[in-house]
Coordinates of C-alpha atoms in Angstrom, one line a residue:
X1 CA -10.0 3.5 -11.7
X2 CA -9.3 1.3 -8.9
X3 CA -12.0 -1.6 -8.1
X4 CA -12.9 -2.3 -4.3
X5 CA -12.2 -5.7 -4.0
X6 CA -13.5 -8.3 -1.4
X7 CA -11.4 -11.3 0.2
X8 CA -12.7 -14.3 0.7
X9 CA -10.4 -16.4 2.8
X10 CA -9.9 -19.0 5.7
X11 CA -8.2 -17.7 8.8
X12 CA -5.8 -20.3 8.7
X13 CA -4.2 -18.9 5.7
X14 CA -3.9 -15.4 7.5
X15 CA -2.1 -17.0 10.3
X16 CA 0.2 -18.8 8.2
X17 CA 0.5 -15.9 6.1
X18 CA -0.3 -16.3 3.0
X19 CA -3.1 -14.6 2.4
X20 CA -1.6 -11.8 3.8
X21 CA 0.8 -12.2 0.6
X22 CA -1.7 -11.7 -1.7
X23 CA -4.1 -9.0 0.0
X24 CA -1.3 -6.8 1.1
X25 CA 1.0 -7.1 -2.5
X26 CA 0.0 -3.4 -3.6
X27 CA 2.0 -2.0 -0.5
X28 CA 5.2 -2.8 -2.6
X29 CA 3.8 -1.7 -5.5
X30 CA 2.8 2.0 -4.0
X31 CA -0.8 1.2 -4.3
X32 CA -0.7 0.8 -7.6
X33 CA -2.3 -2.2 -7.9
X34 CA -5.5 -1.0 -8.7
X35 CA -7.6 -2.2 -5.9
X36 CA -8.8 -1.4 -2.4
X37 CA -9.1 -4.2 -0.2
X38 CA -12.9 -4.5 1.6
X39 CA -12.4 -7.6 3.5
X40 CA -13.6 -8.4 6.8
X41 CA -11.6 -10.1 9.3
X42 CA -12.9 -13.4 10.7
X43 CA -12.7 -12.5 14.3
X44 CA -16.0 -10.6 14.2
X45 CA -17.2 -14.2 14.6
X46 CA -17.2 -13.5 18.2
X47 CA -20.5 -11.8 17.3
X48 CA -23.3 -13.7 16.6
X49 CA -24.4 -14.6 13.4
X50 CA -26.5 -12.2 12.4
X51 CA -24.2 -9.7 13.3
X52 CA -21.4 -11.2 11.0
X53 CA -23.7 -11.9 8.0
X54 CA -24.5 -7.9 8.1
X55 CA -20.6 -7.0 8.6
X56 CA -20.0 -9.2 5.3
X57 CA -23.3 -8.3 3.3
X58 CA -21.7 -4.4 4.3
X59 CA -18.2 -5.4 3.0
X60 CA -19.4 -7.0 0.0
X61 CA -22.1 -4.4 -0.9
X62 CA -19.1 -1.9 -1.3
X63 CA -17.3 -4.0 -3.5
X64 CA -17.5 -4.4 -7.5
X65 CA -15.4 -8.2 -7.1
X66 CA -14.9 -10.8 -4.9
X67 CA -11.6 -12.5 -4.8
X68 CA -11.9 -16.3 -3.1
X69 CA -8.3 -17.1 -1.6
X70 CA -8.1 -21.1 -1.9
X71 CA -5.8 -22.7 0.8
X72 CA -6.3 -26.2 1.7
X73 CA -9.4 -25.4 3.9
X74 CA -10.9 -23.0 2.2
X75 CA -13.1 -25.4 0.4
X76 CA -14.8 -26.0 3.2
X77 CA -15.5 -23.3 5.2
X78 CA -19.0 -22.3 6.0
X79 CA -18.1 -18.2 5.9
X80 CA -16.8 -18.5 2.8
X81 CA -19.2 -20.2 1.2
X82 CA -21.3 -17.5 2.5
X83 CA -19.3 -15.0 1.0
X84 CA -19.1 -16.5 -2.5
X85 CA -23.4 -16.8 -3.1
X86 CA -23.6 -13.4 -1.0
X87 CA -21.0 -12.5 -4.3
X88 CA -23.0 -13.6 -6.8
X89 CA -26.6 -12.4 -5.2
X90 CA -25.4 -8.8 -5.1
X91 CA -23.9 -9.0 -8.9
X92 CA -20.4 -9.0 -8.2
X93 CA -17.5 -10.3 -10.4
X94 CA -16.0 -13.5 -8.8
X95 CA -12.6 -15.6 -9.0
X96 CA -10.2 -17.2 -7.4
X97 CA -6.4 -17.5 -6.7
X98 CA -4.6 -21.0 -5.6
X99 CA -2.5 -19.9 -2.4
X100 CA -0.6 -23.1 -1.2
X101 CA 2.3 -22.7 -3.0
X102 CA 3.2 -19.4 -1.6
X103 CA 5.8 -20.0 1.6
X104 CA 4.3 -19.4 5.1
X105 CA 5.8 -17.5 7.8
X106 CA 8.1 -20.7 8.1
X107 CA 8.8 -21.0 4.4
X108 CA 6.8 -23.9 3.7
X109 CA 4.6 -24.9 0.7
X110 CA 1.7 -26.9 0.7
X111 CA 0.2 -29.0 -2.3
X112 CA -3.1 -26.9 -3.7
X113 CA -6.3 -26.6 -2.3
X114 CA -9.6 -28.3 -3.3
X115 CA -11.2 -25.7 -5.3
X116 CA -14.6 -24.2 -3.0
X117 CA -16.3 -23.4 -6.9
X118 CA -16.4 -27.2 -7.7
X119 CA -18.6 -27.6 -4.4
X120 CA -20.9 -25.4 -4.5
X121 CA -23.6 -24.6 -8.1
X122 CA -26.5 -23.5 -8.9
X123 CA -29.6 -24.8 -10.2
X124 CA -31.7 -23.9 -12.5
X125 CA -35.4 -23.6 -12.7
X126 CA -36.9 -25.5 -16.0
X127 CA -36.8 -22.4 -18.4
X128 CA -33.5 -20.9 -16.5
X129 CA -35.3 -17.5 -15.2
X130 CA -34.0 -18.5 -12.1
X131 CA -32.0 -20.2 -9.9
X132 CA -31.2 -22.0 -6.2
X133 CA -27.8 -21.5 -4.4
X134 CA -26.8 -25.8 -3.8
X135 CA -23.5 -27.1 -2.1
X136 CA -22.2 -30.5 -2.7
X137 CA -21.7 -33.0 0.2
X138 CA -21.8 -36.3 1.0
X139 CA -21.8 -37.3 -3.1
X140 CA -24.8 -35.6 -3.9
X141 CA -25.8 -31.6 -4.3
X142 CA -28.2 -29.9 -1.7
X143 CA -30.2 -26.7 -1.9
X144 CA -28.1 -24.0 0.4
X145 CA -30.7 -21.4 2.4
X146 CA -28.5 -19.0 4.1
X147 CA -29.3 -16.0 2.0
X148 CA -33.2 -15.1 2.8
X149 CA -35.5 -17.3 3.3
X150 CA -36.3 -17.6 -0.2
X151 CA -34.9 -20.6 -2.2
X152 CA -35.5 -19.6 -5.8
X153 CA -33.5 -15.8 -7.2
X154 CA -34.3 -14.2 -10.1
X155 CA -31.7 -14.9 -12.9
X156 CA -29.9 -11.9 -14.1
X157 CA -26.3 -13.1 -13.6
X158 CA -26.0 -16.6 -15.5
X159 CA -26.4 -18.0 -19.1
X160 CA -30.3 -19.0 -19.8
X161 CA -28.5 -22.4 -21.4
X162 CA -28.7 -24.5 -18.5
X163 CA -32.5 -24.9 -18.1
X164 CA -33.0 -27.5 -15.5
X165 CA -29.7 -28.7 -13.9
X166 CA -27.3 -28.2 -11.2
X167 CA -24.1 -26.6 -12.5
X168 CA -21.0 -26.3 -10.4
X169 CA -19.6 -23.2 -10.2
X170 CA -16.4 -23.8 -11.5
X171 CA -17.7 -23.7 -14.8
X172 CA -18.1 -19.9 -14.5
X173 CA -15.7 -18.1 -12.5
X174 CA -11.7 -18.4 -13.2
X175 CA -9.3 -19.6 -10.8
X176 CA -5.4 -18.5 -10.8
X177 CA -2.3 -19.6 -9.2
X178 CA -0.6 -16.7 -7.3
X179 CA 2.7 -18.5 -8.1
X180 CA 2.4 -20.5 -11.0
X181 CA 0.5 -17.4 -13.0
X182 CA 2.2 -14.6 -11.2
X183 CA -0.2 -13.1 -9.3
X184 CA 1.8 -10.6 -8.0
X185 CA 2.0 -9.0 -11.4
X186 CA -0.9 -10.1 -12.9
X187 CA -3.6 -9.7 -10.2
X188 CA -4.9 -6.1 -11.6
X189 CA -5.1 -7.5 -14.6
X190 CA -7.4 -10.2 -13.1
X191 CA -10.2 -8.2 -11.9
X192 CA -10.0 -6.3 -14.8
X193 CA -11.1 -9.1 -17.0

């Protein structure tokens, strides 16, 4: 069964084309890549705020996984960080694919991306039954409030083992390399596992 999958991505990379590589591979494969693609485009940030977080909350809602496309950007983009805790507060499955080394509409490759899951963690209450959305900046981690006006969530979606700290999020979701780890035939396989 196909999974409805989510894109997280700068805009930058669309224009330069390379997300577009990896969010529009299943039209060579005669959509047989076993996903739909749910993204939102970035324009719609001609709306106002609200309006956007609904369009993405909407987009993600539908979706059972959330693939974060990491340019050389992407890290630090405040809609994707949006996208990635909006992820993991509706329960979705999360990772992300390296997409510098794939050429742009000019043929060009660009040395990888800072990885957005080493930026942004969570942290735990003192007996881990739940947890605060935090974003690291200027050498130390800050709690992030974007996603209703309450800090602390419930935990239902991370190990109990990390009782009291911050933990960056690269510890728990997987990041590929469209090119180095063949992405193109390997990406079904990806939201699989």
């Amino acid at each position: 069964m196909s999974k409805r999958v989510f894109f997280s991505f700068h805009y930058q990379d669309v224009i330069d084309f390379r997300a577009n590589v990896v969010r529009n591979h299943r039209v060579t494969k005669d959509n047989q890549a076993g996903y739909f693609d749910a993204s939102v485009w970035e324009t719609a940030k001609r709306t106002s705020k609200i309006a956007l977080k609904k369009l993405i909350n909407n987009a993600i809602y539908n979706t059972s996984t959330t693939c974060v496309l990491i340019g050389s950007g992407t890290y630090e983009r405040e809609w994707v960080r949006y996208e990635i805790f909006r992820s993991i507060y509706r329960g979705s499955k999360i990772f992300g694919i390296h997409i510098n080394k794939v050429k742009d509409k000019y043929q060009r490759t660009k040395k990888v991306g800072l990885n957005p899951f080493d930026y942004l963690g969570v942290y735990f209450n003192n007996d881990a039954t739940k947890f605060a959305f935090t974003e690291y900046k200027n050498g130390s981690w800050y709690y992030w409030e974007e996603i209703n006006s309450t800090r602390w969530f419930k935990n239902t979606y991370f190990s109990k083992s990390e009782a009291g700290k911050n933990i960056s999020l690269s510890k728990y979701f997987r990041v590929y390399d469209w090119i180095d780890d063949n992405g193109y035939n390997n990406f079904s396989k990806w939201i699989e596992s």
